[in-house]
Amino acid sequence: MPAGRGDVCEPCYWTRTCRKRITIGQAGISTKALREVFGEFGEWLICTTGPHKAALKINHFFSLFLEIDQAWSRIPSYSELLHHFGAEGLRRVRLPMRWLHEEQGVEPDHQAKRIDSEKRRIQACLSSMPSASLSDQVLQAYWLQLETRIEAGKTSHTSARLALRAAAALLLATDREGQRLPQQGDVDNYLYAVPGQAASVTGFTNFLNRQHATTLAPKVDEKRARKRRKEKLARTMMQMAKCADQGEDWRERWIVTAMEYFHDKKVSKTALRQQAIERSRDGVRVTMGGVNYWLPNV
């Protein structure tokens, strides 16, 4: 026996400890049915995670059952739990949620969970503007338009969140204080930095054109975008050249990056593995579509 345990083995000690904590927790729950539910969950936790972990976790999970007792005095539905705790709150109590599903038939609604997560991200985006600023007012108005489209079934929460995020990013890039609306130069500079956001920001520029009489056109300067991409690839290759571990994964990444930098050919690692590759002292030769492409070694 471990020192200090007397005639009780380790598993029995932790099982006894966990059950004592379960009993103490049950005394704080007012509804008889939920007291029994908490006891059943505790026994399941002992069997599922082992008595040691169960004893350490049971008090943490007690707060969930106490809140359920105070809010409903019964086991609520998944939608009620989601509305009350939010998707993030339910993620913190995965084991009790698993037990509620397996033992009590509380069926998760994954679509509702995704929507709740998107709503949380939308609220975070809306809160990113300086309070009571012009940008804040404009972004809130744009969200009302997006929300109307969601309710009409014309767009999803995910699409609305992406559009709202692009709008917020443009507003912050224009003026961190939120006192000025974007002009064409601001849109051009934003898309120079993130050319892939042209489609996402179009809805917002159209909104500004209608509501604030602007004449914004989200056009990507392809020449500037290629130049910026080239600079980024060059920095990536310089960083890779300094890597001490240049194994097979590194070599694949080097060829993928170099193909785009030197030959404007975008190729995935999966597609690369289907091509003929010859390595020599003077470099690497990749054959694609009957054409040979030479790449330098590091």
mmCIF file of C-alpha atoms in Angstrom:
data_model
loop_
_atom_site.group_PDB
_atom_site.id
_atom_site.type_symbol
_atom_site.label_atom_id
_atom_site.label_comp_id
_atom_site.label_asym_id
_atom_site.label_seq_id
_atom_site.Cartn_x
_atom_site.Cartn_y
_atom_site.Cartn_z
ATOM 1 C CA MET A 1 0.000 0.000 0.000
ATOM 2 C CA PRO A 2 1.244 3.552 -0.680
ATOM 3 C CA ALA A 3 2.364 5.472 2.392
ATOM 4 C CA GLY A 4 -0.501 7.161 4.215
ATOM 5 C CA ARG A 5 -3.204 4.957 2.650
ATOM 6 C CA GLY A 6 -3.490 2.467 5.524
ATOM 7 C CA ASP A 7 -5.342 -0.606 4.283
ATOM 8 C CA VAL A 8 -6.898 1.177 1.236
ATOM 9 C CA CYS A 9 -5.426 0.732 -2.241
ATOM 10 C CA GLU A 10 -5.005 3.661 -4.627
ATOM 11 C CA PRO A 11 -8.150 3.064 -6.782
ATOM 12 C CA CYS A 12 -10.309 2.515 -3.690
ATOM 13 C CA TYR A 13 -8.982 5.685 -2.058
ATOM 14 C CA TRP A 14 -9.847 7.842 -5.072
ATOM 15 C CA THR A 15 -13.214 6.107 -5.588
ATOM 16 C CA ARG A 16 -14.125 6.809 -1.960
ATOM 17 C CA THR A 17 -12.928 10.421 -2.287
ATOM 18 C CA CYS A 18 -14.928 10.983 -5.466
ATOM 19 C CA ARG A 19 -18.095 9.556 -3.933
ATOM 20 C CA LYS A 20 -17.713 11.801 -0.888
ATOM 21 C CA ARG A 21 -17.477 14.807 -3.200
ATOM 22 C CA ILE A 22 -20.524 13.591 -5.126
ATOM 23 C CA THR A 23 -22.502 13.365 -1.885
ATOM 24 C CA ILE A 24 -21.435 16.867 -0.853
ATOM 25 C CA GLY A 25 -22.465 18.189 -4.276
ATOM 26 C CA GLN A 26 -25.841 16.460 -4.124
ATOM 27 C CA ALA A 27 -26.593 18.315 -0.893
ATOM 28 C CA GLY A 28 -26.432 21.597 -2.827
ATOM 29 C CA ILE A 29 -28.936 20.529 -5.503
ATOM 30 C CA SER A 30 -32.545 21.309 -4.621
ATOM 31 C CA THR A 31 -34.355 18.995 -7.062
ATOM 32 C CA LYS A 32 -34.441 15.329 -6.019
ATOM 33 C CA ALA A 33 -34.364 14.046 -9.603
ATOM 34 C CA LEU A 34 -31.273 16.139 -10.392
ATOM 35 C CA ARG A 35 -29.553 14.977 -7.193
ATOM 36 C CA GLU A 36 -29.959 11.444 -8.496
ATOM 37 C CA VAL A 37 -28.809 12.509 -11.956
ATOM 38 C CA PHE A 38 -25.624 14.029 -10.516
ATOM 39 C CA GLY A 39 -24.942 10.815 -8.621
ATOM 40 C CA GLU A 40 -25.411 8.733 -11.787
ATOM 41 C CA PHE A 41 -23.093 11.055 -13.691
ATOM 42 C CA GLY A 42 -20.466 10.741 -10.956
ATOM 43 C CA GLU A 43 -20.501 6.940 -11.130
ATOM 44 C CA TRP A 44 -20.251 7.095 -14.921
ATOM 45 C CA LEU A 45 -17.319 9.484 -14.607
ATOM 46 C CA ILE A 46 -15.500 7.062 -12.277
ATOM 47 C CA CYS A 47 -15.945 4.221 -14.781
ATOM 48 C CA THR A 48 -15.099 6.344 -17.824
ATOM 49 C CA THR A 49 -12.059 8.330 -16.675
ATOM 50 C CA GLY A 50 -10.918 6.279 -13.691
ATOM 51 C CA PRO A 51 -11.438 7.190 -10.017
ATOM 52 C CA HIS A 52 -8.407 9.498 -9.725
ATOM 53 C CA LYS A 53 -9.389 11.790 -12.595
ATOM 54 C CA ALA A 54 -13.043 11.603 -11.616
ATOM 55 C CA ALA A 55 -12.247 12.776 -8.084
ATOM 56 C CA LEU A 56 -10.273 15.708 -9.458
ATOM 57 C CA LYS A 57 -12.922 16.723 -12.026
ATOM 58 C CA ILE A 58 -16.218 16.126 -10.226
ATOM 59 C CA ASN A 59 -16.294 19.471 -8.373
ATOM 60 C CA HIS A 60 -15.603 21.321 -11.622
ATOM 61 C CA PHE A 61 -18.598 19.646 -13.288
ATOM 62 C CA PHE A 62 -20.840 20.157 -10.262
ATOM 63 C CA SER A 63 -21.371 23.819 -11.223
ATOM 64 C CA LEU A 64 -23.030 22.699 -14.489
ATOM 65 C CA PHE A 65 -25.573 20.521 -12.663
ATOM 66 C CA LEU A 66 -26.178 23.242 -10.083
ATOM 67 C CA GLU A 67 -26.947 25.767 -12.826
ATOM 68 C CA ILE A 68 -29.244 23.259 -14.554
ATOM 69 C CA ASP A 69 -31.040 22.771 -11.228
ATOM 70 C CA GLN A 70 -31.491 26.516 -10.733
ATOM 71 C CA ALA A 71 -32.514 27.259 -14.344
ATOM 72 C CA TRP A 72 -34.805 24.298 -15.141
ATOM 73 C CA SER A 73 -35.093 21.844 -12.207
ATOM 74 C CA ARG A 74 -34.910 19.123 -14.866
ATOM 75 C CA ILE A 75 -32.656 17.918 -17.660
ATOM 76 C CA PRO A 76 -33.087 20.490 -20.458
ATOM 77 C CA SER A 77 -32.987 19.919 -24.213
ATOM 78 C CA TYR A 78 -29.834 20.554 -26.212
ATOM 79 C CA SER A 79 -31.292 23.750 -27.705
ATOM 80 C CA GLU A 80 -32.022 25.059 -24.191
ATOM 81 C CA LEU A 81 -28.485 24.246 -23.068
ATOM 82 C CA LEU A 82 -27.013 25.880 -26.160
ATOM 83 C CA HIS A 83 -29.082 29.032 -25.705
ATOM 84 C CA HIS A 84 -28.133 29.269 -22.019
ATOM 85 C CA PHE A 85 -24.428 28.347 -22.101
ATOM 86 C CA GLY A 86 -23.455 29.001 -25.728
ATOM 87 C CA ALA A 87 -21.330 26.701 -27.886
ATOM 88 C CA GLU A 88 -18.139 27.824 -26.128
ATOM 89 C CA GLY A 89 -19.629 27.088 -22.702
ATOM 90 C CA LEU A 90 -20.674 23.589 -23.764
ATOM 91 C CA ARG A 91 -17.195 22.900 -25.116
ATOM 92 C CA ARG A 92 -15.837 23.380 -21.595
ATOM 93 C CA VAL A 93 -18.028 20.547 -20.266
ATOM 94 C CA ARG A 94 -17.521 17.889 -22.937
ATOM 95 C CA LEU A 95 -17.702 14.926 -20.533
ATOM 96 C CA PRO A 96 -21.064 15.902 -18.975
ATOM 97 C CA MET A 97 -22.410 16.629 -22.468
ATOM 98 C CA ARG A 98 -21.218 13.218 -23.626
ATOM 99 C CA TRP A 99 -22.974 11.613 -20.649
ATOM 100 C CA LEU A 100 -26.176 13.571 -21.293
ATOM 101 C CA HIS A 101 -26.112 12.323 -24.871
ATOM 102 C CA GLU A 102 -25.244 8.682 -24.133
ATOM 103 C CA GLU A 103 -27.279 8.163 -20.965
ATOM 104 C CA GLN A 104 -30.072 10.751 -21.077
ATOM 105 C CA GLY A 105 -30.739 11.025 -24.806
ATOM 106 C CA VAL A 106 -29.887 14.713 -25.138
ATOM 107 C CA GLU A 107 -29.223 14.791 -28.879
ATOM 108 C CA PRO A 108 -26.674 17.384 -30.066
ATOM 109 C CA ASP A 109 -27.722 19.781 -32.822
ATOM 110 C CA HIS A 110 -24.487 20.385 -34.726
ATOM 111 C CA GLN A 111 -26.061 22.893 -37.108
ATOM 112 C CA ALA A 112 -27.364 24.988 -34.199
ATOM 113 C CA LYS A 113 -23.946 24.724 -32.550
ATOM 114 C CA ARG A 114 -22.206 26.031 -35.691
ATOM 115 C CA ILE A 115 -24.669 28.907 -35.962
ATOM 116 C CA ASP A 116 -24.118 29.813 -32.311
ATOM 117 C CA SER A 117 -20.344 29.870 -32.888
ATOM 118 C CA GLU A 118 -20.808 32.094 -35.930
ATOM 119 C CA LYS A 119 -23.009 34.470 -33.927
ATOM 120 C CA ARG A 120 -20.305 34.722 -31.267
ATOM 121 C CA ARG A 121 -17.694 35.562 -33.930
ATOM 122 C CA ILE A 122 -20.047 38.133 -35.454
ATOM 123 C CA GLN A 123 -20.484 39.861 -32.102
ATOM 124 C CA ALA A 124 -16.715 39.913 -31.600
ATOM 125 C CA CYS A 125 -16.350 41.516 -35.034
ATOM 126 C CA LEU A 126 -18.990 44.147 -34.252
ATOM 127 C CA SER A 127 -17.171 44.958 -31.005
ATOM 128 C CA SER A 128 -13.872 45.541 -32.814
ATOM 129 C CA MET A 129 -14.752 49.115 -33.829
ATOM 130 C CA PRO A 130 -14.033 52.124 -31.574
ATOM 131 C CA SER A 131 -17.145 52.708 -29.474
ATOM 132 C CA ALA A 132 -19.660 55.254 -30.833
ATOM 133 C CA SER A 133 -17.380 56.014 -33.801
ATOM 134 C CA LEU A 134 -18.481 56.561 -37.390
ATOM 135 C CA SER A 135 -17.022 53.158 -38.310
ATOM 136 C CA ASP A 136 -18.992 51.529 -35.510
ATOM 137 C CA GLN A 137 -22.257 53.059 -36.747
ATOM 138 C CA VAL A 138 -21.549 52.023 -40.346
ATOM 139 C CA LEU A 139 -20.598 48.464 -39.422
ATOM 140 C CA GLN A 140 -23.713 48.078 -37.262
ATOM 141 C CA ALA A 141 -25.869 49.310 -40.154
ATOM 142 C CA TYR A 142 -24.153 46.900 -42.546
ATOM 143 C CA TRP A 143 -24.795 44.044 -40.111
ATOM 144 C CA LEU A 144 -28.526 44.915 -40.023
ATOM 145 C CA GLN A 145 -28.569 44.498 -43.814
ATOM 146 C CA LEU A 146 -26.755 41.167 -43.596
ATOM 147 C CA GLU A 147 -29.062 40.015 -40.788
ATOM 148 C CA THR A 148 -32.101 40.780 -42.971
ATOM 149 C CA ARG A 149 -30.613 38.635 -45.733
ATOM 150 C CA ILE A 150 -30.026 35.787 -43.246
ATOM 151 C CA GLU A 151 -33.637 35.931 -42.057
ATOM 152 C CA ALA A 152 -34.820 35.909 -45.670
ATOM 153 C CA GLY A 153 -32.740 32.809 -46.376
ATOM 154 C CA LYS A 154 -30.564 34.640 -48.919
ATOM 155 C CA THR A 155 -27.274 34.095 -47.119
ATOM 156 C CA SER A 156 -25.816 32.028 -44.278
ATOM 157 C CA HIS A 157 -24.341 33.104 -40.952
ATOM 158 C CA THR A 158 -20.928 31.997 -42.188
ATOM 159 C CA SER A 159 -21.107 34.090 -45.370
ATOM 160 C CA ALA A 160 -22.396 37.060 -43.387
ATOM 161 C CA ARG A 161 -19.583 36.712 -40.874
ATOM 162 C CA LEU A 162 -16.945 36.631 -43.625
ATOM 163 C CA ALA A 163 -18.458 39.720 -45.273
ATOM 164 C CA LEU A 164 -18.640 41.538 -41.928
ATOM 165 C CA ARG A 165 -15.034 40.619 -41.087
ATOM 166 C CA ALA A 166 -13.821 42.010 -44.418
ATOM 167 C CA ALA A 167 -15.789 45.213 -43.831
ATOM 168 C CA ALA A 168 -14.322 45.607 -40.333
ATOM 169 C CA ALA A 169 -10.802 44.994 -41.618
ATOM 170 C CA LEU A 170 -11.232 47.649 -44.337
ATOM 171 C CA LEU A 171 -12.607 50.176 -41.836
ATOM 172 C CA LEU A 172 -9.739 49.589 -39.408
ATOM 173 C CA ALA A 173 -7.178 49.781 -42.213
ATOM 174 C CA THR A 174 -8.741 53.093 -43.268
ATOM 175 C CA ASP A 175 -8.756 54.751 -39.836
ATOM 176 C CA ARG A 176 -7.987 53.054 -36.509
ATOM 177 C CA GLU A 177 -9.954 55.805 -34.724
ATOM 178 C CA GLY A 178 -13.026 55.101 -36.832
ATOM 179 C CA GLN A 179 -13.686 58.714 -37.809
ATOM 180 C CA ARG A 180 -13.302 58.387 -41.581
ATOM 181 C CA LEU A 181 -14.979 56.211 -44.208
ATOM 182 C CA PRO A 182 -12.904 54.421 -46.865
ATOM 183 C CA GLN A 183 -11.937 56.213 -50.047
ATOM 184 C CA GLN A 184 -10.823 54.517 -53.256
ATOM 185 C CA GLY A 185 -7.175 54.734 -52.225
ATOM 186 C CA ASP A 186 -7.964 52.953 -48.962
ATOM 187 C CA VAL A 187 -9.747 50.159 -50.846
ATOM 188 C CA ASP A 188 -6.820 49.852 -53.270
ATOM 189 C CA ASN A 189 -4.280 49.673 -50.433
ATOM 190 C CA TYR A 190 -6.361 47.111 -48.562
ATOM 191 C CA LEU A 191 -6.679 44.851 -51.596
ATOM 192 C CA TYR A 192 -2.984 45.265 -52.344
ATOM 193 C CA ALA A 193 -2.292 43.757 -48.919
ATOM 194 C CA VAL A 194 -4.999 41.051 -49.171
ATOM 195 C CA PRO A 195 -6.040 40.630 -52.830
ATOM 196 C CA GLY A 196 -8.026 37.500 -51.983
ATOM 197 C CA GLN A 197 -10.566 39.639 -50.079
ATOM 198 C CA ALA A 198 -11.896 41.417 -53.188
ATOM 199 C CA ALA A 199 -15.073 39.311 -53.356
ATOM 200 C CA SER A 200 -15.711 39.528 -49.601
ATOM 201 C CA VAL A 201 -15.393 43.306 -49.476
ATOM 202 C CA THR A 202 -17.542 43.963 -52.576
ATOM 203 C CA GLY A 203 -20.826 43.766 -50.671
ATOM 204 C CA PHE A 204 -19.604 46.367 -48.191
ATOM 205 C CA THR A 205 -18.377 48.798 -50.847
ATOM 206 C CA ASN A 206 -21.752 48.457 -52.615
ATOM 207 C CA PHE A 207 -23.438 49.227 -49.285
ATOM 208 C CA LEU A 208 -21.276 52.349 -48.819
ATOM 209 C CA ASN A 209 -22.005 53.467 -52.385
ATOM 210 C CA ARG A 210 -25.758 53.225 -51.757
ATOM 211 C CA GLN A 211 -25.881 54.613 -48.231
ATOM 212 C CA HIS A 212 -23.081 57.192 -48.263
ATOM 213 C CA ALA A 213 -22.899 58.255 -51.923
ATOM 214 C CA THR A 214 -19.372 56.922 -52.403
ATOM 215 C CA THR A 215 -18.097 55.539 -55.707
ATOM 216 C CA LEU A 216 -15.877 52.721 -54.486
ATOM 217 C CA ALA A 217 -14.779 49.922 -56.803
ATOM 218 C CA PRO A 218 -12.911 46.978 -55.248
ATOM 219 C CA LYS A 219 -10.467 46.204 -58.043
ATOM 220 C CA VAL A 220 -7.314 44.182 -57.558
ATOM 221 C CA ASP A 221 -4.210 45.583 -59.252
ATOM 222 C CA GLU A 222 -2.923 42.300 -60.656
ATOM 223 C CA LYS A 223 0.556 43.697 -61.266
ATOM 224 C CA ARG A 224 0.895 44.932 -57.675
ATOM 225 C CA ALA A 225 -0.626 41.694 -56.335
ATOM 226 C CA ARG A 226 1.894 39.581 -58.273
ATOM 227 C CA LYS A 227 4.733 41.761 -57.033
ATOM 228 C CA ARG A 228 3.591 41.374 -53.425
ATOM 229 C CA ARG A 229 3.180 37.616 -53.863
ATOM 230 C CA LYS A 230 6.671 37.422 -55.339
ATOM 231 C CA GLU A 231 8.093 39.276 -52.343
ATOM 232 C CA LYS A 232 6.317 36.932 -49.953
ATOM 233 C CA LEU A 233 7.643 33.858 -51.782
ATOM 234 C CA ALA A 234 11.158 35.281 -51.683
ATOM 235 C CA ARG A 235 10.934 35.790 -47.903
ATOM 236 C CA THR A 236 9.635 32.248 -47.492
ATOM 237 C CA MET A 237 12.534 30.820 -49.507
ATOM 238 C CA MET A 238 15.069 32.846 -47.519
ATOM 239 C CA GLN A 239 13.622 31.490 -44.262
ATOM 240 C CA MET A 240 13.630 27.945 -45.625
ATOM 241 C CA ALA A 241 17.256 28.273 -46.683
ATOM 242 C CA LYS A 242 18.165 28.816 -43.034
ATOM 243 C CA CYS A 243 16.434 25.614 -41.841
ATOM 244 C CA ALA A 244 18.790 23.038 -40.362
ATOM 245 C CA ASP A 245 16.357 20.161 -40.922
ATOM 246 C CA GLN A 246 16.020 19.777 -44.696
ATOM 247 C CA GLY A 247 14.241 16.447 -44.876
ATOM 248 C CA GLU A 248 11.778 15.144 -47.454
ATOM 249 C CA ASP A 249 8.923 17.388 -46.301
ATOM 250 C CA TRP A 250 11.222 20.415 -46.522
ATOM 251 C CA ARG A 251 12.309 19.434 -50.061
ATOM 252 C CA GLU A 252 8.696 19.165 -51.207
ATOM 253 C CA ARG A 253 7.883 22.590 -49.771
ATOM 254 C CA TRP A 254 11.000 24.037 -51.408
ATOM 255 C CA ILE A 255 10.011 22.734 -54.858
ATOM 256 C CA VAL A 256 6.391 23.924 -54.471
ATOM 257 C CA THR A 257 7.556 27.413 -53.436
ATOM 258 C CA ALA A 258 10.303 27.620 -56.054
ATOM 259 C CA MET A 259 7.990 26.502 -58.865
ATOM 260 C CA GLU A 260 5.706 29.431 -58.140
ATOM 261 C CA TYR A 261 8.548 31.911 -57.588
ATOM 262 C CA PHE A 262 10.651 31.071 -60.651
ATOM 263 C CA HIS A 263 8.032 29.759 -63.093
ATOM 264 C CA ASP A 264 4.639 31.121 -61.885
ATOM 265 C CA LYS A 265 3.437 27.513 -61.593
ATOM 266 C CA LYS A 266 1.262 26.702 -58.599
ATOM 267 C CA VAL A 267 1.446 23.008 -57.750
ATOM 268 C CA SER A 268 0.321 21.144 -54.632
ATOM 269 C CA LYS A 269 2.445 18.597 -52.809
ATOM 270 C CA THR A 270 0.010 15.871 -53.869
ATOM 271 C CA ALA A 271 0.278 16.828 -57.541
ATOM 272 C CA LEU A 272 4.048 17.183 -57.228
ATOM 273 C CA ARG A 273 4.371 13.552 -56.171
ATOM 274 C CA GLN A 274 2.921 12.508 -59.529
ATOM 275 C CA GLN A 275 5.639 14.335 -61.494
ATOM 276 C CA ALA A 276 9.118 13.245 -62.558
ATOM 277 C CA ILE A 277 11.732 14.907 -60.339
ATOM 278 C CA GLU A 278 15.478 14.685 -60.939
ATOM 279 C CA ARG A 279 17.961 15.993 -58.386
ATOM 280 C CA SER A 280 21.581 16.797 -59.173
ATOM 281 C CA ARG A 281 24.367 19.001 -57.883
ATOM 282 C CA ASP A 282 23.358 21.968 -60.041
ATOM 283 C CA GLY A 283 19.669 21.892 -59.042
ATOM 284 C CA VAL A 284 16.333 20.138 -59.425
ATOM 285 C CA ARG A 285 14.463 19.387 -62.648
ATOM 286 C CA VAL A 286 10.706 18.906 -62.531
ATOM 287 C CA THR A 287 8.862 17.580 -65.583
ATOM 288 C CA MET A 288 5.222 18.686 -65.871
ATOM 289 C CA GLY A 289 3.096 18.325 -68.972
ATOM 290 C CA GLY A 290 6.107 17.443 -71.046
ATOM 291 C CA VAL A 291 7.973 20.609 -69.993
ATOM 292 C CA ASN A 292 11.151 20.613 -67.891
ATOM 293 C CA TYR A 293 11.483 23.209 -65.140
ATOM 294 C CA TRP A 294 14.844 23.872 -63.495
ATOM 295 C CA LEU A 295 15.005 24.933 -59.830
ATOM 296 C CA PRO A 296 18.083 25.832 -57.783
ATOM 297 C CA ASN A 297 19.317 23.863 -54.769
ATOM 298 C CA VAL A 298 19.892 25.643 -51.480
#
